[in-house]
Amino acid sequence: MNSICAGCSVQIRDRYMLQAVGKFWHEDCLKCVCCLCRLGELGSKLYYKQSMILCARDYLRLFGLTGTCAACDKNIPAFELVMRAKDNVYHLRCFACQVCNQRFCIGDKFYLCENKILCQYDFEERVTFHQAAYNNQNLAKLTKNIEQLENFESVLILIKEILDLKS
């Protein structure tokens, strides 16, 4: 087979050749147009857009969709490493407790509470606060019920006194 390399326009006489985007290539000639990395390695992906052959990183850099960081609300380039918590995406630098700004290390516990990431300490503080607020609400209701009960007892005493007067 007399194939001409699409990269260097020289006849391919090698034992192996590559076929990509409908053309034949020497193993050393199939490269990303941006970074010139070889794309003929086993398992490597290549992308073809606007007449450019690209590696995955450069394709994402040029054409990839960006997301928005849940902490700072700024765009995240598609090739940038991110942290995720459920549906939220974060820059690595933004993946920190949103109360005390403590950055998380590998193995640290974090909590997603009302769409904010919290360290264990601030999560426990928030839970304690909510429990105290809940207990205060219950105490207020209980106090109101006692006052109503005392008023009811007063009414009963008044009724009893009225009935005693009639008898």
PDB file of C-alpha atoms in Angstrom:
ATOM      1  CA  MET A   1       0.000   0.000   0.000  1.00  0.00           C
ATOM      2  CA  ASN A   2       1.485   3.345  -1.022  1.00  0.00           C
ATOM      3  CA  SER A   3       0.069   5.859   1.429  1.00  0.00           C
ATOM      4  CA  ILE A   4       1.252   9.419   1.722  1.00  0.00           C
ATOM      5  CA  CYS A   5       1.481  10.914   5.238  1.00  0.00           C
ATOM      6  CA  ALA A   6      -0.925  13.812   5.732  1.00  0.00           C
ATOM      7  CA  GLY A   7       1.557  15.422   8.128  1.00  0.00           C
ATOM      8  CA  CYS A   8       4.817  15.431   6.171  1.00  0.00           C
ATOM      9  CA  SER A   9       3.640  14.473   2.639  1.00  0.00           C
ATOM     10  CA  VAL A  10       6.199  11.642   2.500  1.00  0.00           C
ATOM     11  CA  GLN A  11       5.290   8.088   1.557  1.00  0.00           C
ATOM     12  CA  ILE A  12       4.686   5.884   4.590  1.00  0.00           C
ATOM     13  CA  ARG A  13       7.027   2.858   4.521  1.00  0.00           C
ATOM     14  CA  ASP A  14       6.853   2.107   8.242  1.00  0.00           C
ATOM     15  CA  ARG A  15       5.488  -1.168   9.560  1.00  0.00           C
ATOM     16  CA  TYR A  16       2.690   0.742  11.289  1.00  0.00           C
ATOM     17  CA  MET A  17       0.780   3.825  10.268  1.00  0.00           C
ATOM     18  CA  LEU A  18      -2.097   5.727  11.780  1.00  0.00           C
ATOM     19  CA  GLN A  19      -5.406   6.651  10.266  1.00  0.00           C
ATOM     20  CA  ALA A  20      -7.230   9.709  11.603  1.00  0.00           C
ATOM     21  CA  VAL A  21      -9.719  12.176  10.104  1.00  0.00           C
ATOM     22  CA  GLY A  22      -9.802  10.087   6.941  1.00  0.00           C
ATOM     23  CA  LYS A  23      -6.050  10.392   6.304  1.00  0.00           C
ATOM     24  CA  PHE A  24      -2.909   8.324   6.937  1.00  0.00           C
ATOM     25  CA  TRP A  25      -0.057   9.441   9.182  1.00  0.00           C
ATOM     26  CA  HIS A  26       3.404   8.408  10.350  1.00  0.00           C
ATOM     27  CA  GLU A  27       3.312   7.706  14.085  1.00  0.00           C
ATOM     28  CA  ASP A  28       5.508  10.751  14.708  1.00  0.00           C
ATOM     29  CA  CYS A  29       3.495  13.051  12.431  1.00  0.00           C
ATOM     30  CA  LEU A  30       0.076  12.872  14.081  1.00  0.00           C
ATOM     31  CA  LYS A  31       0.399  15.717  16.602  1.00  0.00           C
ATOM     32  CA  CYS A  32      -1.727  18.320  18.332  1.00  0.00           C
ATOM     33  CA  VAL A  33      -1.457  21.595  16.393  1.00  0.00           C
ATOM     34  CA  CYS A  34      -1.185  23.577  19.650  1.00  0.00           C
ATOM     35  CA  CYS A  35       1.213  21.716  21.932  1.00  0.00           C
ATOM     36  CA  LEU A  36       2.700  19.279  19.380  1.00  0.00           C
ATOM     37  CA  CYS A  37       2.184  16.260  21.631  1.00  0.00           C
ATOM     38  CA  ARG A  38       2.011  12.915  19.815  1.00  0.00           C
ATOM     39  CA  LEU A  39      -1.523  11.633  19.372  1.00  0.00           C
ATOM     40  CA  GLY A  40      -0.710   8.152  18.130  1.00  0.00           C
ATOM     41  CA  GLU A  41      -0.245   6.638  21.578  1.00  0.00           C
ATOM     42  CA  LEU A  42      -2.547   3.775  22.474  1.00  0.00           C
ATOM     43  CA  GLY A  43      -5.638   5.103  24.206  1.00  0.00           C
ATOM     44  CA  SER A  44      -4.983   8.774  23.495  1.00  0.00           C
ATOM     45  CA  LYS A  45      -7.893  10.799  22.189  1.00  0.00           C
ATOM     46  CA  LEU A  46      -7.774  13.379  19.488  1.00  0.00           C
ATOM     47  CA  TYR A  47     -10.269  16.002  18.470  1.00  0.00           C
ATOM     48  CA  TYR A  48     -10.791  17.579  15.079  1.00  0.00           C
ATOM     49  CA  LYS A  49     -12.437  20.960  14.830  1.00  0.00           C
ATOM     50  CA  GLN A  50     -12.052  23.920  12.468  1.00  0.00           C
ATOM     51  CA  SER A  51      -9.419  21.954  10.476  1.00  0.00           C
ATOM     52  CA  MET A  52      -7.299  21.508  13.612  1.00  0.00           C
ATOM     53  CA  ILE A  53      -6.210  18.229  15.168  1.00  0.00           C
ATOM     54  CA  LEU A  54      -6.074  18.701  18.938  1.00  0.00           C
ATOM     55  CA  CYS A  55      -5.289  16.771  22.100  1.00  0.00           C
ATOM     56  CA  ALA A  56      -8.023  16.647  24.755  1.00  0.00           C
ATOM     57  CA  ARG A  57      -6.448  19.399  26.889  1.00  0.00           C
ATOM     58  CA  ASP A  58      -6.110  21.885  24.043  1.00  0.00           C
ATOM     59  CA  TYR A  59      -9.570  21.056  22.696  1.00  0.00           C
ATOM     60  CA  LEU A  60     -11.078  21.813  26.101  1.00  0.00           C
ATOM     61  CA  ARG A  61      -8.944  24.940  26.439  1.00  0.00           C
ATOM     62  CA  LEU A  62     -10.093  26.276  23.076  1.00  0.00           C
ATOM     63  CA  PHE A  63     -13.642  24.974  22.800  1.00  0.00           C
ATOM     64  CA  GLY A  64     -14.628  23.470  26.134  1.00  0.00           C
ATOM     65  CA  LEU A  65     -17.571  24.691  28.137  1.00  0.00           C
ATOM     66  CA  THR A  66     -16.857  26.473  31.372  1.00  0.00           C
ATOM     67  CA  GLY A  67     -18.746  26.122  34.602  1.00  0.00           C
ATOM     68  CA  THR A  68     -19.340  28.577  37.411  1.00  0.00           C
ATOM     69  CA  CYS A  69     -17.743  28.231  40.842  1.00  0.00           C
ATOM     70  CA  ALA A  70     -20.409  27.853  43.535  1.00  0.00           C
ATOM     71  CA  ALA A  71     -18.280  29.848  46.010  1.00  0.00           C
ATOM     72  CA  CYS A  72     -16.979  32.846  44.022  1.00  0.00           C
ATOM     73  CA  ASP A  73     -19.460  32.752  41.115  1.00  0.00           C
ATOM     74  CA  LYS A  74     -16.621  33.152  38.561  1.00  0.00           C
ATOM     75  CA  ASN A  75     -16.159  31.036  35.431  1.00  0.00           C
ATOM     76  CA  ILE A  76     -14.070  27.881  35.637  1.00  0.00           C
ATOM     77  CA  PRO A  77     -12.094  27.056  32.478  1.00  0.00           C
ATOM     78  CA  ALA A  78     -12.934  23.576  31.205  1.00  0.00           C
ATOM     79  CA  PHE A  79      -9.354  22.289  31.559  1.00  0.00           C
ATOM     80  CA  GLU A  80      -8.937  23.440  35.179  1.00  0.00           C
ATOM     81  CA  LEU A  81      -9.040  20.913  38.015  1.00  0.00           C
ATOM     82  CA  VAL A  82     -12.094  21.331  40.219  1.00  0.00           C
ATOM     83  CA  MET A  83     -13.677  20.031  43.401  1.00  0.00           C
ATOM     84  CA  ARG A  84     -17.279  18.898  43.484  1.00  0.00           C
ATOM     85  CA  ALA A  85     -19.889  18.570  46.214  1.00  0.00           C
ATOM     86  CA  LYS A  86     -23.147  17.151  44.860  1.00  0.00           C
ATOM     87  CA  ASP A  87     -24.111  19.440  41.955  1.00  0.00           C
ATOM     88  CA  ASN A  88     -21.751  22.249  43.002  1.00  0.00           C
ATOM     89  CA  VAL A  89     -18.392  22.830  41.309  1.00  0.00           C
ATOM     90  CA  TYR A  90     -15.540  24.811  42.902  1.00  0.00           C
ATOM     91  CA  HIS A  91     -12.119  26.158  41.925  1.00  0.00           C
ATOM     92  CA  LEU A  92      -9.507  24.319  43.999  1.00  0.00           C
ATOM     93  CA  ARG A  93      -8.659  27.608  45.738  1.00  0.00           C
ATOM     94  CA  CYS A  94     -12.349  28.207  46.571  1.00  0.00           C
ATOM     95  CA  PHE A  95     -12.990  24.791  48.086  1.00  0.00           C
ATOM     96  CA  ALA A  96     -12.947  25.997  51.691  1.00  0.00           C
ATOM     97  CA  CYS A  97     -15.363  26.459  54.567  1.00  0.00           C
ATOM     98  CA  GLN A  98     -17.607  29.353  53.614  1.00  0.00           C
ATOM     99  CA  VAL A  99     -17.806  30.536  57.225  1.00  0.00           C
ATOM    100  CA  CYS A 100     -14.172  30.489  58.443  1.00  0.00           C
ATOM    101  CA  ASN A 101     -12.377  30.084  55.056  1.00  0.00           C
ATOM    102  CA  GLN A 102     -10.429  27.041  56.283  1.00  0.00           C
ATOM    103  CA  ARG A 103      -9.120  25.147  53.233  1.00  0.00           C
ATOM    104  CA  PHE A 104      -9.817  21.444  53.176  1.00  0.00           C
ATOM    105  CA  CYS A 105      -7.075  18.824  53.046  1.00  0.00           C
ATOM    106  CA  ILE A 106      -7.408  15.266  51.803  1.00  0.00           C
ATOM    107  CA  GLY A 107      -9.508  13.330  54.293  1.00  0.00           C
ATOM    108  CA  ASP A 108     -11.095  16.372  55.961  1.00  0.00           C
ATOM    109  CA  LYS A 109     -14.811  16.123  56.587  1.00  0.00           C
ATOM    110  CA  PHE A 110     -16.943  18.808  55.052  1.00  0.00           C
ATOM    111  CA  TYR A 111     -20.678  19.351  54.964  1.00  0.00           C
ATOM    112  CA  LEU A 112     -22.929  20.827  52.315  1.00  0.00           C
ATOM    113  CA  CYS A 113     -25.530  22.822  54.219  1.00  0.00           C
ATOM    114  CA  GLU A 114     -27.993  25.147  52.469  1.00  0.00           C
ATOM    115  CA  ASN A 115     -25.746  24.987  49.386  1.00  0.00           C
ATOM    116  CA  LYS A 116     -22.640  26.113  51.320  1.00  0.00           C
ATOM    117  CA  ILE A 117     -19.653  23.965  52.233  1.00  0.00           C
ATOM    118  CA  LEU A 118     -18.764  24.002  55.916  1.00  0.00           C
ATOM    119  CA  CYS A 119     -15.985  22.526  58.014  1.00  0.00           C
ATOM    120  CA  GLN A 120     -16.982  20.140  60.782  1.00  0.00           C
ATOM    121  CA  TYR A 121     -16.656  22.797  63.503  1.00  0.00           C
ATOM    122  CA  ASP A 122     -18.874  25.362  61.739  1.00  0.00           C
ATOM    123  CA  PHE A 123     -21.397  22.689  60.792  1.00  0.00           C
ATOM    124  CA  GLU A 124     -21.652  21.585  64.430  1.00  0.00           C
ATOM    125  CA  GLU A 125     -21.962  25.231  65.535  1.00  0.00           C
ATOM    126  CA  ARG A 126     -24.779  25.760  63.041  1.00  0.00           C
ATOM    127  CA  VAL A 127     -26.561  22.584  64.179  1.00  0.00           C
ATOM    128  CA  THR A 128     -26.185  23.616  67.836  1.00  0.00           C
ATOM    129  CA  PHE A 129     -27.525  27.105  67.038  1.00  0.00           C
ATOM    130  CA  HIS A 130     -30.518  25.688  65.152  1.00  0.00           C
ATOM    131  CA  GLN A 131     -31.226  23.243  67.978  1.00  0.00           C
ATOM    132  CA  ALA A 132     -31.064  26.073  70.519  1.00  0.00           C
ATOM    133  CA  ALA A 133     -33.349  28.218  68.356  1.00  0.00           C
ATOM    134  CA  TYR A 134     -35.743  25.283  67.985  1.00  0.00           C
ATOM    135  CA  ASN A 135     -35.648  24.688  71.742  1.00  0.00           C
ATOM    136  CA  ASN A 136     -36.280  28.409  72.389  1.00  0.00           C
ATOM    137  CA  GLN A 137     -39.278  28.312  70.037  1.00  0.00           C
ATOM    138  CA  ASN A 138     -40.603  25.252  71.850  1.00  0.00           C
ATOM    139  CA  LEU A 139     -39.981  26.929  75.220  1.00  0.00           C
ATOM    140  CA  ALA A 140     -41.896  30.021  74.046  1.00  0.00           C
ATOM    141  CA  LYS A 141     -44.798  27.816  72.916  1.00  0.00           C
ATOM    142  CA  LEU A 142     -44.735  25.933  76.216  1.00  0.00           C
ATOM    143  CA  THR A 143     -44.720  29.208  78.188  1.00  0.00           C
ATOM    144  CA  LYS A 144     -47.662  30.465  76.124  1.00  0.00           C
ATOM    145  CA  ASN A 145     -49.522  27.186  76.740  1.00  0.00           C
ATOM    146  CA  ILE A 146     -48.883  27.463  80.495  1.00  0.00           C
ATOM    147  CA  GLU A 147     -50.165  31.054  80.485  1.00  0.00           C
ATOM    148  CA  GLN A 148     -53.257  29.942  78.576  1.00  0.00           C
ATOM    149  CA  LEU A 149     -53.722  27.070  81.015  1.00  0.00           C
ATOM    150  CA  GLU A 150     -53.408  29.469  83.963  1.00  0.00           C
ATOM    151  CA  ASN A 151     -55.979  31.739  82.287  1.00  0.00           C
ATOM    152  CA  PHE A 152     -58.226  28.717  81.753  1.00  0.00           C
ATOM    153  CA  GLU A 153     -57.847  27.732  85.415  1.00  0.00           C
ATOM    154  CA  SER A 154     -58.750  31.309  86.384  1.00  0.00           C
ATOM    155  CA  VAL A 155     -61.859  31.075  84.223  1.00  0.00           C
ATOM    156  CA  LEU A 156     -62.768  27.739  85.844  1.00  0.00           C
ATOM    157  CA  ILE A 157     -62.336  29.244  89.310  1.00  0.00           C
ATOM    158  CA  LEU A 158     -64.476  32.197  88.267  1.00  0.00           C
ATOM    159  CA  ILE A 159     -67.191  29.867  86.929  1.00  0.00           C
ATOM    160  CA  LYS A 160     -67.055  27.817  90.131  1.00  0.00           C
ATOM    161  CA  GLU A 161     -67.409  30.993  92.220  1.00  0.00           C
ATOM    162  CA  ILE A 162     -70.388  32.097  90.113  1.00  0.00           C
ATOM    163  CA  LEU A 163     -71.998  28.682  90.499  1.00  0.00           C
ATOM    164  CA  ASP A 164     -71.346  28.732  94.254  1.00  0.00           C
ATOM    165  CA  LEU A 165     -72.993  32.149  94.493  1.00  0.00           C
ATOM    166  CA  LYS A 166     -76.092  30.863  92.724  1.00  0.00           C
ATOM    167  CA  SER A 167     -76.449  27.939  95.039  1.00  0.00           C
TER     168      SER A 167
END
